[in-house]
């Protein structure tokens, strides 16, 4: 075969390749691509015709043309595959767009929930104390021995530790037993006057019953300044409880022992149900014992870098659930964390 004819055939293959490429690019659906495959790669395609026409060529010419047309075939096939991929991706995108879910649209037919009674009460309590000039702190749920015990004048081995049995991590950390765990931090971080409350979850290794839970909320108070005395504490707490229960209440202090206060005691409130007359809830005494409190122990002040000769202060801690139970006539503390919707929905 003449070399010029071989050149002709080669350039024809190139032209076919270009032509196929343009058509494949322009194709916009899979049927057209299939038709193009038949046209350029099928048994009756021009490429096959070319190969049939070189039977009488020399082996080297045959090899050259054969290689070139094989290359052209695979290039066309690749182009078709590439285009099929593009078309399919485009189709998928269109479907995705159609089915796209807008998560910002509010659900219809689902009733909106509301804040839990504990949350709304925390907000209410914070509001009352903030108006009285207290700042609000939150405890670490997991803290160390120093903050939960030692800085509160409860050294290792102190028998008072038995009153605060709790859960320990393998690393020796503690699920806090009281919000007093923040006293040392608050007192060592600012100079008096200090007025702060701490609200947060506490944990105890309790046998649970209607009055005891392993997880509960405490409200701690710390007040330190020059010349602070026990009547200041009673006045502060009387003010708070009268605001929370929306009635004028009397308070009473009964001595009791906590290692971090001296004197320490329990504070009682005139019974909010019978106004001190005597009823079932206050066991006919007219008083409800509500919280532990006292004048901050000089050692606790010292450990926080405050000179007990210049400053004095008081601290208290009460359980938030108990307060709510009395206000709302709830008779089982376990209801708060029970997840019982009938209970939750009432408030
Ligand atoms: N932290 C004590 C408790 O949990 C309560 C308390 C706080 C008592 C502050 C006195 C002063 O029992």
Tab-separated table of C-alpha atoms and ligand atoms in Angstrom, residues 152 163-164 177-181 183 202 204 216 218-221 258 260-261 264-266 291-296 314-318, ligand 1:
chain	number	residue	atom	x	y	z
A	152	UNK	CA	-13.767	23.293	103.580
A	163	UNK	CA	-22.230	12.683	105.579
A	164	UNK	CA	-21.136	13.280	101.995
A	177	UNK	CA	-21.558	16.343	96.977
A	178	UNK	CA	-22.395	19.998	97.501
A	179	UNK	CA	-22.015	23.350	95.823
A	180	UNK	CA	-19.722	24.352	98.712
A	181	UNK	CA	-17.084	22.936	96.335
A	183	UNK	CA	-16.445	28.370	98.079
A	202	UNK	CA	-24.844	17.572	93.260
A	204	UNK	CA	-24.745	11.546	96.716
A	216	UNK	CA	-30.248	16.975	93.018
A	218	UNK	CA	-28.191	22.878	95.347
A	219	UNK	CA	-28.115	26.618	95.809
A	220	UNK	CA	-25.080	27.814	97.727
A	221	UNK	CA	-24.612	31.322	99.017
A	258	UNK	CA	-20.738	21.596	109.576
A	260	UNK	CA	-16.788	24.777	107.408
A	261	UNK	CA	-18.978	27.087	109.486
A	264	UNK	CA	-23.225	26.407	112.053
A	265	UNK	CA	-26.835	25.457	112.017
A	266	UNK	CA	-30.045	24.660	110.264
A	291	UNK	CA	-31.088	24.514	104.902
A	292	UNK	CA	-27.629	24.270	106.370
A	293	UNK	CA	-25.846	27.539	107.011
A	294	UNK	CA	-23.524	29.416	109.313
A	295	UNK	CA	-20.678	31.869	109.705
A	296	UNK	CA	-17.762	30.836	107.482
A	314	UNK	CA	-21.751	33.570	106.055
A	315	UNK	CA	-22.614	30.690	103.759
A	316	UNK	CA	-25.613	28.488	103.165
A	317	UNK	CA	-26.678	25.611	100.991
A	318	UNK	CA	-30.187	24.430	100.245
B	1	LIG	N1	-22.804	22.093	101.974
B	1	LIG	C1	-23.732	21.757	103.031
B	1	LIG	C2	-24.473	20.483	102.648
B	1	LIG	O1	-24.516	20.154	101.498
B	1	LIG	C3	-24.701	22.876	103.269
B	1	LIG	C4	-24.042	24.082	103.843
B	1	LIG	C5	-23.541	25.066	103.031
B	1	LIG	C6	-23.940	24.246	105.222
B	1	LIG	C7	-22.930	26.195	103.563
B	1	LIG	C8	-23.370	25.345	105.763
B	1	LIG	C9	-22.846	26.313	104.916
B	1	LIG	O2	-25.013	19.794	103.460
